[in-house]
């Protein structure tokens, strides 16, 4: 069967396609080879990127499950797809920062790389037309996007994921500089981690050389994008194999 057929396509995003499945409570995510930056103003791709990101997302979700953090991941399918629980997505990007980098460094006129005194969580409204604007917690409440208790729950769970991922990356010789995740609710109204975790949505630096192993290689035309993603997978896979 050709699973790439578009007949059950519900949505095509910048990096993934979302398909309906025979089960009403499950979706199929197809990870594309496309790479975009700056709200898709910059576009690229490399062969095998979808497969690498699917494998990495799957590795992270199984690692989190082993640490009692539930995600939408149900199973992998083929090389580039994943069956997930269908979620009602919360239209927020939860960004954790462990180090000064990216838009935080830019807006404060700071160099990248300074370790922050403690990890912070920021929220961005997921809306391409508005270019995903930053939202304060109070702006989220006053706009009625989520209730205070849910915002707090997302922060606590996001920081818990941060601490697990930092440790995993550290064992692979990487610093997890910052990352973005997305949350949603399943049919039982449980708050569940959705979307993906991959070098598209994280900043990952080598602990010794501070070399970048993430989408900044593409954003900043540093070259070696494919090699960097492959190296992240190679090192993390080896750590996971030694854990089991
Ligand atoms: P974008 O929409 O930002 O371009 P993608 O190309 O990654 O991003 O598209 C995947 C879309 O699927 C995203 O909008 C994401 O919020 C959504 N999504 C991820 N996981 C789930 C899920 N389990 N249930 C429903 N929607 C999901
Ligand atoms: P930023 O420094 O550009 O705000 O990005 C913080 C983190 O969030 C970084 O790891 C990249 C990730 N991110 C996304 O996954 N999607 C986005 O649209 C943006 C802007 C950042
Ligand atoms: N996620 C956004 C895009 O794909 C922005 C970024 O990651 O730089 O265009």
PDB file of N, CA, C and O in Angstrom, residues 18 20 44 156 165 167 175 220 239:
ATOM      1  N   UNK A  18      -0.189  15.710   8.024  1.00  0.00           N
ATOM      2  CA  UNK A  18      -1.018  15.027   9.020  1.00  0.00           C
ATOM      3  C   UNK A  18      -2.148  14.307   8.280  1.00  0.00           C
ATOM      4  O   UNK A  18      -2.898  14.937   7.524  1.00  0.00           O
ATOM      5  N   UNK A  20      -5.487  11.408   8.414  1.00  0.00           N
ATOM      6  CA  UNK A  20      -6.454  10.651   9.225  1.00  0.00           C
ATOM      7  C   UNK A  20      -6.106   9.173   9.109  1.00  0.00           C
ATOM      8  O   UNK A  20      -5.462   8.743   8.144  1.00  0.00           O
ATOM      9  N   UNK A  44      14.472  24.855   2.316  1.00  0.00           N
ATOM     10  CA  UNK A  44      15.486  23.925   1.843  1.00  0.00           C
ATOM     11  C   UNK A  44      15.018  22.515   2.080  1.00  0.00           C
ATOM     12  O   UNK A  44      13.876  22.296   2.513  1.00  0.00           O
ATOM     13  N   UNK A 156       5.321  23.280  34.363  1.00  0.00           N
ATOM     14  CA  UNK A 156       5.934  22.252  35.216  1.00  0.00           C
ATOM     15  C   UNK A 156       6.365  21.048  34.372  1.00  0.00           C
ATOM     16  O   UNK A 156       7.503  20.569  34.468  1.00  0.00           O
ATOM     17  N   UNK A 165      15.723  15.708  29.185  1.00  0.00           N
ATOM     18  CA  UNK A 165      16.428  15.825  27.897  1.00  0.00           C
ATOM     19  C   UNK A 165      17.848  16.353  28.060  1.00  0.00           C
ATOM     20  O   UNK A 165      18.775  15.905  27.381  1.00  0.00           O
ATOM     21  N   UNK A 167      19.829  15.853  30.476  1.00  0.00           N
ATOM     22  CA  UNK A 167      20.654  14.740  30.939  1.00  0.00           C
ATOM     23  C   UNK A 167      20.977  13.780  29.791  1.00  0.00           C
ATOM     24  O   UNK A 167      22.122  13.343  29.628  1.00  0.00           O
ATOM     25  N   UNK A 175      25.243  19.979  24.810  1.00  0.00           N
ATOM     26  CA  UNK A 175      24.450  20.868  25.663  1.00  0.00           C
ATOM     27  C   UNK A 175      23.137  21.157  24.945  1.00  0.00           C
ATOM     28  O   UNK A 175      23.144  21.516  23.755  1.00  0.00           O
ATOM     29  N   UNK A 220      21.565  29.746   9.364  1.00  0.00           N
ATOM     30  CA  UNK A 220      22.720  30.657   9.240  1.00  0.00           C
ATOM     31  C   UNK A 220      23.697  30.252   8.136  1.00  0.00           C
ATOM     32  O   UNK A 220      24.842  30.711   8.125  1.00  0.00           O
ATOM     33  N   UNK A 239      23.672   6.216  23.169  1.00  0.00           N
ATOM     34  CA  UNK A 239      23.356   6.399  24.606  1.00  0.00           C
ATOM     35  C   UNK A 239      22.156   5.546  24.986  1.00  0.00           C
ATOM     36  O   UNK A 239      22.166   4.854  26.011  1.00  0.00           O
TER      37      UNK A 239
END
